[in-house]
Coordinates of C-alpha atoms and ligand atoms in Angstrom, one line a residue:
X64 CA 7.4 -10.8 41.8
X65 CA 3.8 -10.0 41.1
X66 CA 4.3 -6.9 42.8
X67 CA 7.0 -5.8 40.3
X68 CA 5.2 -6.5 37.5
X69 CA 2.5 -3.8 38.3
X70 CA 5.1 -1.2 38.9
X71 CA 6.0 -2.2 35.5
X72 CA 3.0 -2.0 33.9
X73 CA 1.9 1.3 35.6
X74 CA 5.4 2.9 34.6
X75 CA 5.0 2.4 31.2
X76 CA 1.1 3.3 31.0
X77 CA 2.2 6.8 32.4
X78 CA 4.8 6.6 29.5
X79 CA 2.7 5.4 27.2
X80 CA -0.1 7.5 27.6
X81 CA 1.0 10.7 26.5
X82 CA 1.9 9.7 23.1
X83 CA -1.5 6.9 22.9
X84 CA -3.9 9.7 23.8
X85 CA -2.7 13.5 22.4
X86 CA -5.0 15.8 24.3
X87 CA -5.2 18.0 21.4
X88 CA -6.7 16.4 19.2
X89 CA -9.3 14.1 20.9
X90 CA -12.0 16.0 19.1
X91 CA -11.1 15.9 16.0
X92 CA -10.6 12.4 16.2
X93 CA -14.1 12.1 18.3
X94 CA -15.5 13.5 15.0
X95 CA -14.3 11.2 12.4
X96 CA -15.3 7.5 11.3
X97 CA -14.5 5.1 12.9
X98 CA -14.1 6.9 16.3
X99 CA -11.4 5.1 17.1
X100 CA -8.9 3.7 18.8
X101 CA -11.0 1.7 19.9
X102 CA -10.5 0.1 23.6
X103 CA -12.3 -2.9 25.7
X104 CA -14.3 -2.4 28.7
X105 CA -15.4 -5.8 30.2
X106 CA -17.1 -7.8 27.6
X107 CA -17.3 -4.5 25.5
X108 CA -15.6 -2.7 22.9
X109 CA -15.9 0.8 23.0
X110 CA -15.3 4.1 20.6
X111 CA -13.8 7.1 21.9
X112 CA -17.6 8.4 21.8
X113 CA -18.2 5.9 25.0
X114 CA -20.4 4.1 21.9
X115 CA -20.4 0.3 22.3
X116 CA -19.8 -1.9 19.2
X117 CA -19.1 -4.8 17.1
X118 CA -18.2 -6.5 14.4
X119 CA -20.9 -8.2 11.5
X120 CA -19.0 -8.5 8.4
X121 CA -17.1 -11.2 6.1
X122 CA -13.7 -12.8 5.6
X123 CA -11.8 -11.7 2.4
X124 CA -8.9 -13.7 2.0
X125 CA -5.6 -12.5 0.6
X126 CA -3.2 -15.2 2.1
X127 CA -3.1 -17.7 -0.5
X128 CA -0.6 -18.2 -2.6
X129 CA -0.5 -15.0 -5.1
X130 CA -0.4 -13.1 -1.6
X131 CA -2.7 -10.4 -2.3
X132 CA -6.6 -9.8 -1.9
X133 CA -8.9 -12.6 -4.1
X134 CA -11.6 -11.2 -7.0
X135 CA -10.1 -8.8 -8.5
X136 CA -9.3 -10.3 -11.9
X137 CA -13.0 -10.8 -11.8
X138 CA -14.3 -7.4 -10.1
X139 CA -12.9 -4.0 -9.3
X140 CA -12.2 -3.0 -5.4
X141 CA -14.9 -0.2 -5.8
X142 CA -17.5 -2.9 -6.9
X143 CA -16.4 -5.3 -4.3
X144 CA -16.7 -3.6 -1.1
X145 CA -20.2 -1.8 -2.1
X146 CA -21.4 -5.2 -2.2
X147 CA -20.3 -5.7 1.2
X148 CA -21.5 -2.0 1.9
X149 CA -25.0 -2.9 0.3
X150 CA -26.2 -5.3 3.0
X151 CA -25.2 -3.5 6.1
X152 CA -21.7 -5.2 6.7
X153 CA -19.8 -3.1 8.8
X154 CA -16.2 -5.3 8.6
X155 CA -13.9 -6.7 6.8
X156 CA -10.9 -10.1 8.1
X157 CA -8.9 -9.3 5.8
X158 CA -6.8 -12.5 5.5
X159 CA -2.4 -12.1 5.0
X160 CA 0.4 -14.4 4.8
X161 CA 3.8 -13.8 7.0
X162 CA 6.0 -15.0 4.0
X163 CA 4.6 -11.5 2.0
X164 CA 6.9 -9.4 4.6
X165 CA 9.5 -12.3 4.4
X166 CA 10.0 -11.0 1.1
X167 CA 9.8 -7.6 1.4
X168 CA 12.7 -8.4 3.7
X169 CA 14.3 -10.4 1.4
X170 CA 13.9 -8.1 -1.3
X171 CA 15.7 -5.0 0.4
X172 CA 12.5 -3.7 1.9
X173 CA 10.2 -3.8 -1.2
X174 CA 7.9 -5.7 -1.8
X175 CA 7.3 -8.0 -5.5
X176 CA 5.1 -6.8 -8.3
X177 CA 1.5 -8.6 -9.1
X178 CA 2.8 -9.6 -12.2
X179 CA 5.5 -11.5 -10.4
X180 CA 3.6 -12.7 -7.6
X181 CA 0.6 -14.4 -10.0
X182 CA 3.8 -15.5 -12.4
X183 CA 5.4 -17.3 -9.4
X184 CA 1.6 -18.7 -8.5
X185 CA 0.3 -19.3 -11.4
X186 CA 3.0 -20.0 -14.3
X187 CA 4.2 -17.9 -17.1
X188 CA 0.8 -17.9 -19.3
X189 CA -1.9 -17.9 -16.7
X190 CA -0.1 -15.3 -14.6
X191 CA -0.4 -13.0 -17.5
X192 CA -3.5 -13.9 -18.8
X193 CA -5.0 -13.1 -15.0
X194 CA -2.9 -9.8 -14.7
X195 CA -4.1 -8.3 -17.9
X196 CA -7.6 -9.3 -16.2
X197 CA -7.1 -7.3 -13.0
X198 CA -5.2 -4.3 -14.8
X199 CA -8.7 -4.2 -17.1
X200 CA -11.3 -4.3 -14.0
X201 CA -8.6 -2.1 -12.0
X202 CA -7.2 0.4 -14.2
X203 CA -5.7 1.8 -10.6
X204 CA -3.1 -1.0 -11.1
X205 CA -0.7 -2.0 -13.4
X206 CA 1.8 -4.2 -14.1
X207 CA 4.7 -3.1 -11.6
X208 CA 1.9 -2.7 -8.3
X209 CA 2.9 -4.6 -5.9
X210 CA 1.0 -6.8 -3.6
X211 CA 1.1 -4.1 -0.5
X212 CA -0.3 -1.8 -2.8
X213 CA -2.7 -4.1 -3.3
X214 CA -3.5 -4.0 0.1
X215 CA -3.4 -0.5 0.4
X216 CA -6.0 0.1 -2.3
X217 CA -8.6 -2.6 -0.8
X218 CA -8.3 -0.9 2.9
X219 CA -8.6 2.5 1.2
X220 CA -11.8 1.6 -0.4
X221 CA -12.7 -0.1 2.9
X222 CA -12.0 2.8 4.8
X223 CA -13.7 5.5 2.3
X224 CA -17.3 3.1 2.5
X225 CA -16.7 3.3 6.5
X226 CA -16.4 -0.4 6.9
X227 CA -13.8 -1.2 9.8
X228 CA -10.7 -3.1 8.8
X229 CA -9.4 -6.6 10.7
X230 CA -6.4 -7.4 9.7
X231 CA -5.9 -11.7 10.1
X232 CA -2.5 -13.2 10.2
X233 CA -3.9 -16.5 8.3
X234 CA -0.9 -18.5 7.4
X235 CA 3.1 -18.0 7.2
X236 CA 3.4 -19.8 3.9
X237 CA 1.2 -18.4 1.9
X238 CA -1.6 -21.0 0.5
X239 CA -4.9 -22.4 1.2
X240 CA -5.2 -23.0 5.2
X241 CA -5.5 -25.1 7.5
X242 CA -4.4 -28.8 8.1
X243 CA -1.8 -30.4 11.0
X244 CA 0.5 -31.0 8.6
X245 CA 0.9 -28.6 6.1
X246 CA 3.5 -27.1 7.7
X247 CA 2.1 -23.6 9.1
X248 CA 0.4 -25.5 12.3
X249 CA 2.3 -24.2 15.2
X250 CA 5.8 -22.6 15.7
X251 CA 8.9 -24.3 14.9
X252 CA 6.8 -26.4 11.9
X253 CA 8.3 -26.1 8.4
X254 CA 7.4 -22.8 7.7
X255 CA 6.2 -21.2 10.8
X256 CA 9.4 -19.2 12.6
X257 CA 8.2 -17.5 15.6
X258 CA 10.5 -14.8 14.9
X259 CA 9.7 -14.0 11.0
X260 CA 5.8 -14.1 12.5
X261 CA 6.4 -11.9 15.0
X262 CA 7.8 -9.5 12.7
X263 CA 5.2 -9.5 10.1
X264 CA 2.2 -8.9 12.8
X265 CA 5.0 -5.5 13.9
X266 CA 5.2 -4.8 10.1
X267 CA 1.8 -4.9 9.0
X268 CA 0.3 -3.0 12.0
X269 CA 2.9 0.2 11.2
X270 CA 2.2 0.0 7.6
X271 CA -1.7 -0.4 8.6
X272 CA -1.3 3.1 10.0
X273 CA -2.0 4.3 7.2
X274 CA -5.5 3.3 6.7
X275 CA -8.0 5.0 8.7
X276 CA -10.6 2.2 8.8
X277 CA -7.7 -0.4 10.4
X278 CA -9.0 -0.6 14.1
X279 CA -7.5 -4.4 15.1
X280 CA -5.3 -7.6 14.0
X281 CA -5.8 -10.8 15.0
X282 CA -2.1 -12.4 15.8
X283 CA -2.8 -16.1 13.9
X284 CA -5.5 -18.0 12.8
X285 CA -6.7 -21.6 14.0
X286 CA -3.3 -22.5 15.8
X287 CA -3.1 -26.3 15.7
X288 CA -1.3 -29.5 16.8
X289 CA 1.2 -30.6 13.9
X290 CA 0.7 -34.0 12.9
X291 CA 4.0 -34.2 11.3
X292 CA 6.7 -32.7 12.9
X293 CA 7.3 -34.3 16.6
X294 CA 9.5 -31.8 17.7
X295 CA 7.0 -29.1 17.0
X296 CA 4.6 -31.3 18.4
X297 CA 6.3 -31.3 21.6
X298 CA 5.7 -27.8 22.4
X299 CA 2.3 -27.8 21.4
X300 CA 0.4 -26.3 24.6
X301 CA -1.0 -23.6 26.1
X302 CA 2.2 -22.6 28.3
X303 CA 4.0 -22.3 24.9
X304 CA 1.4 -20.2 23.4
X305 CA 1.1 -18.0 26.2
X306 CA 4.8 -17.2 25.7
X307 CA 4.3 -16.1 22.1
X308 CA 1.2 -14.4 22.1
X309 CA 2.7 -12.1 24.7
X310 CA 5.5 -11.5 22.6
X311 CA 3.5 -10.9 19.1
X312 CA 1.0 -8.7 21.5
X313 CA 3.9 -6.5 22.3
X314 CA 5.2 -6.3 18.6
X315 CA 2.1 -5.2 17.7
X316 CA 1.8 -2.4 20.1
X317 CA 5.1 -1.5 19.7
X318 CA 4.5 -0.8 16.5
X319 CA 1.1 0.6 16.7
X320 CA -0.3 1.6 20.1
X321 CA -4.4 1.8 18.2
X322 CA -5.1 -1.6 17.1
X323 CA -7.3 -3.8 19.4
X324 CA -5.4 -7.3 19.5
X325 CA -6.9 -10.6 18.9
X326 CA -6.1 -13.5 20.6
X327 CA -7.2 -16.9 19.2
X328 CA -7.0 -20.3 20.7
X329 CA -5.9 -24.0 20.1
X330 CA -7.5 -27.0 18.0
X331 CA -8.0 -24.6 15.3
X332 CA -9.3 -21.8 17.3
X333 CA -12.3 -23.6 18.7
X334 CA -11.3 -23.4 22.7
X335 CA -9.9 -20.5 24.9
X336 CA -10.7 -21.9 28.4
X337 CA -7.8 -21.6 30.3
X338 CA -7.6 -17.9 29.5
X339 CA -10.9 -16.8 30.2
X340 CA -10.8 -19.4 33.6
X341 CA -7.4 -18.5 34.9
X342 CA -6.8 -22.0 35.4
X343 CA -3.1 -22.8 34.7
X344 CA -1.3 -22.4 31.0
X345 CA -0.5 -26.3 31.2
X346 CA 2.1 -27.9 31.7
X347 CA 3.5 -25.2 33.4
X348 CA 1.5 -23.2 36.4
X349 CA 1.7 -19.8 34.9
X350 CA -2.0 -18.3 34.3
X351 CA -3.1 -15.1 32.0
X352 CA -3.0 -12.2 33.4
X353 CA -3.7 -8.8 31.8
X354 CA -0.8 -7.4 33.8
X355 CA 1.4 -9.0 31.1
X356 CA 0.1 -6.5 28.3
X357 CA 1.9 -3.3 30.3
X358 CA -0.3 -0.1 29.3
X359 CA -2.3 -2.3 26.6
X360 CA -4.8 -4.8 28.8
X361 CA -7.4 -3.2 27.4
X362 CA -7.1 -3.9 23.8
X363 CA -7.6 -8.1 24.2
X364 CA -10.3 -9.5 22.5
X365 CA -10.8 -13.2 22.1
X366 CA -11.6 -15.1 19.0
X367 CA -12.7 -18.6 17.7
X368 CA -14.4 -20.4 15.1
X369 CA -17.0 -23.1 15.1
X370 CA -17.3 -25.5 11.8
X371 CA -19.9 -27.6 13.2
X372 CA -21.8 -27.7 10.6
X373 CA -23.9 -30.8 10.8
X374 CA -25.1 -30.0 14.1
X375 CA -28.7 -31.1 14.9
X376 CA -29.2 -29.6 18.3
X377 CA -29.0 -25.5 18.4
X378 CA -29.0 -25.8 22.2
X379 CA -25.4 -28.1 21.9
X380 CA -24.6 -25.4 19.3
X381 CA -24.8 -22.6 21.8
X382 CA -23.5 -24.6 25.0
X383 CA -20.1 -25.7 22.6
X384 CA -20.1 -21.9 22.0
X385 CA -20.8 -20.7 25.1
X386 CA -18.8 -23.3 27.2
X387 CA -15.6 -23.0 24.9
X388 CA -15.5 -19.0 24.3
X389 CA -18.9 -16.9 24.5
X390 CA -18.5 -17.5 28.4
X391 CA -15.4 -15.0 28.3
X392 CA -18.3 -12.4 28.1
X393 CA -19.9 -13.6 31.0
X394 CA -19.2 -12.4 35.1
X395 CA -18.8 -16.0 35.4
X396 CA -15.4 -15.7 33.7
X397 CA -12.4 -15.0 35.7
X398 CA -10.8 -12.8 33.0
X399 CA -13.8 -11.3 30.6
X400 CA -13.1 -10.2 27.2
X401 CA -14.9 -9.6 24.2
X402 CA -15.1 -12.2 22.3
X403 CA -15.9 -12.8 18.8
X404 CA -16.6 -15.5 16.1
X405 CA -14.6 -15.1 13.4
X406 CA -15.2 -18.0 11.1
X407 CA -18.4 -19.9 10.8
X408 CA -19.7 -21.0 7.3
X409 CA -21.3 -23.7 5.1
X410 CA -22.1 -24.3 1.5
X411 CA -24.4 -21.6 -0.3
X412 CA -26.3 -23.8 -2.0
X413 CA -30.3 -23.4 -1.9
X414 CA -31.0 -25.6 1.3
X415 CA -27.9 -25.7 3.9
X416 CA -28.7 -21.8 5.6
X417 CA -32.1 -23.8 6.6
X418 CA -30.3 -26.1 8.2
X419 CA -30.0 -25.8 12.2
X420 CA -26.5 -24.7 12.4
X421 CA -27.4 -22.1 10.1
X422 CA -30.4 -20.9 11.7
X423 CA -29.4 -21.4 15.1
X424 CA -26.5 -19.0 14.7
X425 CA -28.2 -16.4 13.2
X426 CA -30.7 -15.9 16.7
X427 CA -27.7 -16.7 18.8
X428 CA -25.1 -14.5 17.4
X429 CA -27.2 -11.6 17.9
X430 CA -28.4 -12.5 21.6
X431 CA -24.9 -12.8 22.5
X432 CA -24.2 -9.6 20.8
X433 CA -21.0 -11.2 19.9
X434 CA -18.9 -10.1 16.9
X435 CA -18.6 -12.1 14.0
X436 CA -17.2 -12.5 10.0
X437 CA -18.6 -15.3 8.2
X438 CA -15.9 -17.7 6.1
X439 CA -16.1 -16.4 3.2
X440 CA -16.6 -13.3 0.7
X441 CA -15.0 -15.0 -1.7
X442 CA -16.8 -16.2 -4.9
X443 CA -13.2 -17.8 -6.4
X444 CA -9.8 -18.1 -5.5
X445 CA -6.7 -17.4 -8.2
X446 CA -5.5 -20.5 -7.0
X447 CA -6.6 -23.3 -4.2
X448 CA -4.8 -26.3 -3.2
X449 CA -3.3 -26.5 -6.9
X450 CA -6.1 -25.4 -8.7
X451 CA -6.3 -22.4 -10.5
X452 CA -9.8 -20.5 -10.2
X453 CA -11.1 -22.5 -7.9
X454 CA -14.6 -22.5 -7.1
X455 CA -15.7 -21.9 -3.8
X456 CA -19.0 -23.1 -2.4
X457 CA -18.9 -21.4 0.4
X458 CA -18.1 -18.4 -0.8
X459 CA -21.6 -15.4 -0.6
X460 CA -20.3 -14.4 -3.9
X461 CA -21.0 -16.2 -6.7
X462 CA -18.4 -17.1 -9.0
X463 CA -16.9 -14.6 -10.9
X464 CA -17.9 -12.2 -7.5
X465 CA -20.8 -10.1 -9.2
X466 CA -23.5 -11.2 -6.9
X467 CA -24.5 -13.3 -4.0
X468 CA -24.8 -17.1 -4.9
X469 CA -27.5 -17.5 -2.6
X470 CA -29.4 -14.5 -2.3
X471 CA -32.1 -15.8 -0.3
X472 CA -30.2 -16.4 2.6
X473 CA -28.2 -13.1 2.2
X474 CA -31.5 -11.1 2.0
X475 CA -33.1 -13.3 5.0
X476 CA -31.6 -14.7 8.0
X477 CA -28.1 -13.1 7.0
X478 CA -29.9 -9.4 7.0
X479 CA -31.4 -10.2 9.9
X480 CA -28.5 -11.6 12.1
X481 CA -26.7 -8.8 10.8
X482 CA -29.4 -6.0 12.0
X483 CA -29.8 -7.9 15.0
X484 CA -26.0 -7.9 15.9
X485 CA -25.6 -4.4 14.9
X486 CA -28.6 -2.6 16.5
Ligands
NAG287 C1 -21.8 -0.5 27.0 O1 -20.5 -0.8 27.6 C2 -20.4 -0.5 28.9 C3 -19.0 -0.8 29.4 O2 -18.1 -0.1 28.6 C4 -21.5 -1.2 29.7 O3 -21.4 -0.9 31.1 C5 -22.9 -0.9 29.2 O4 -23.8 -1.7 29.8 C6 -22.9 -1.2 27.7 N1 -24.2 -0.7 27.2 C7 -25.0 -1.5 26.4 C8 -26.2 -0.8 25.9 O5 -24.7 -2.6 26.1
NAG288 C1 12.2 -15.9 7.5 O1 12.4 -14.8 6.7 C2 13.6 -14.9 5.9 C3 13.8 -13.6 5.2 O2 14.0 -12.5 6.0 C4 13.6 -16.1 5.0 O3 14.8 -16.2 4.3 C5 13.3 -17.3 5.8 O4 13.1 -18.4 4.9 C6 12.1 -17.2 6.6 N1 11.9 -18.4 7.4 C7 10.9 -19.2 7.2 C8 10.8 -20.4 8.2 O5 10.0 -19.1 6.4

């Protein structure tokens, strides 16, 4: 058995390879930002230069409820992204909701207009009122742009400033994330059908193809145990995981042999142990193996998050880290990946960033040399949980997104995690 499934996986690297790697043009694609595709070596990602890297940038969502990128009714995409440009940020999660594609299904294989999208959102008046907003910071638009466009115009300016694109399956319904039971929490809940999910990650990594800076998806954020629905409750383990991510890992590569593939784990993405262990994907005995991802092994990374924000003890700090992900990057590990932390954050107010989960992660990040994208760009959302403009204390922008809300910690121990990580 094990011995067929390496024949497998060698036969189709030798066919994939000829169409993954086109001899002629590996220089020209040497020469241009960002060097990719990119591929993993061990605990590193690598360029097609041999250059090692990583990620230090920010989360921007665009999986709420209007479905398309936040700030823009406040700020243009130009204005936006140099802001991320001007502190050294070299990456962008850029957050998307499945039921987007759902509806470019639905809708004959286009997708909705803003105007109908913040209508349907926000309600008749304040849908307009907000458009007209957006069209006057981003004459770009107008009314009849839809929200893939939108899309399309934030990873172009992404691209353009040379600051890599994530692309984050956040949510399948698209609103504010995450809680057990709002219906999104694991497959088979209300709104979350494997199948639609799987074919969003394939759709959004062919239409990425189109923007040079894409270079990785992650396949869905913070998978957790639903507190509502028993029967999807039932499956909830790491033997049904395994069976899924395996099958959204081959959608995606299917559809896009380039993009780096992110694997996150349970309880809201804060543990990945049995992958990185190779203890067994309970309750079944099946383990991970990279000989499952046939002619793509090398484009696993592994993400979590860590909202432990009261923490008084930066050496629990980095052991929870360490112990529950960072140790994937280790020799100790029986499978090592690269592993990064995609959400960390805490309220931008004028004393929290002093605090010790603060601190601590900006010397640990960069000792690790671990990736990371703090939760969150965003200054305001169109619409949180209900309320329209909601303001968001977290967010490194301040309101209305024309500058940081707490520029002493962007222009201190942020910069300086952020130089340390990089360099
Ligand atoms: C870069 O990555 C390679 C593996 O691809 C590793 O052997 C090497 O030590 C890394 N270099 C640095 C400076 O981290
Ligand atoms: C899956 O997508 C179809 C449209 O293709 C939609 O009608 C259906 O409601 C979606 N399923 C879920 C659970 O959202």
């Amino acid at each position: 058995m094990k011995f067929f499934t390496t024949l497998l996986a060698l036969a189709s690297t030798a066919l994939a390879a000829p169409s993954s790697q086109p001899q002629h043009d590996e220089s020209s694609k040497r020469a241009a930002w960002p060097n990719g595709p990119f591929v993993t070596q061990g605990r590193y990602i690598r360029d097609t230069t041999g250059k090692n890297l990583t990620y230090a940038g920010t989360n921007w969502p665009g999986h709420n409820d209007v479905m398309f990128p936040e700030g823009l009714q406040y700020q243009s995409v130009e204005f936006i992204v140099q802001k991320i440009k001007s502190v050294g940020m070299n990456a962008v999660r850029l957050t998307f909701a499945i039921q987007m594609i759902d509806e470019i299904y639905s809708n004959g294989g286009k997708d909705i207009t803003i105007q109908q999208a913040l209508v349907q959102a926000l309600g008749q008046a304040n849908g307009a009122k907000i458009l007209s907003q957006i069209l006057a910071k981003n004459p770009r638009f107008t009314a009849s742009t839809t929200r893939l466009q939108v899309f399309d115009a934030v990873a172009e300016e992404l691209s353009k400033q040379q600051i890599l694109i994530h692309l984050d399956n956040h949510i399948s319904k698209g609103m504010w994330c995450c809680s057990g039971d709002d219906g999104n929490s694991w497959f088979g809940d209300k709104y979350f059908s494997a199948a639609n999910w799987t074919r969003g990650l394939g759709y959004m990594a062919d239409h990425g193809k189109s923007w040079p800076g894409l270079v990785s998806i992650g396949l869905r954020n913070e998978l957790r145990e639903p507190t509502n629905n028993q029967a999807a409750k039932n499956s909830y383990n790491w033997q049904t995981w395994y069976t899924y991510m395996k099958q959204a890992a081959q959608a995606v590569n299917n559809a896009n042999k380039d993009l780096l593939i992110f694997l996150s784990g349970l309880n809201y993405d804060t543990y990945l142990n049995p992958v990185f262990e190779g203890t067994a994907l309970t309750p079944g005995n099946g383990k991970f193996s990279f000989n499952d991802f046939p002619g793509y092994a090398n484009k696993l990374v592994l993400e979590i998050h860590n909202y432990e924000t009261g923490i008084n003890s930066c050496s629990s700090l980095q052991n929870n880290l360490y112990s529950k992900g960072f140790k994937a990057m280790s020799s100790s590990a029986v499978n090592v990946f690269p592993v990064m932390l995609t959400e960390f954050g805490f309220a931008m107010d004028a004393n929290t960033y002093r605090n010790t989960y603060a601190s601590c992660l900006s010397t640990y990040l960069p000792s690790q040399k671990a990736g990371w994208t703090i939760w969150v760009l965003a200054g305001s959302y169109y619409i949180r949980s209900g309320r329209q403009d909601y303001d968001e204390d977290w967010g490194m922008l301040n309101h209305d997104w024309s500058n940081w809300r707490q520029p002493a910690y962007i222009n201190g121990p942020f910069t300086s995690m952020l130089r340390g990580t990089l360099n």
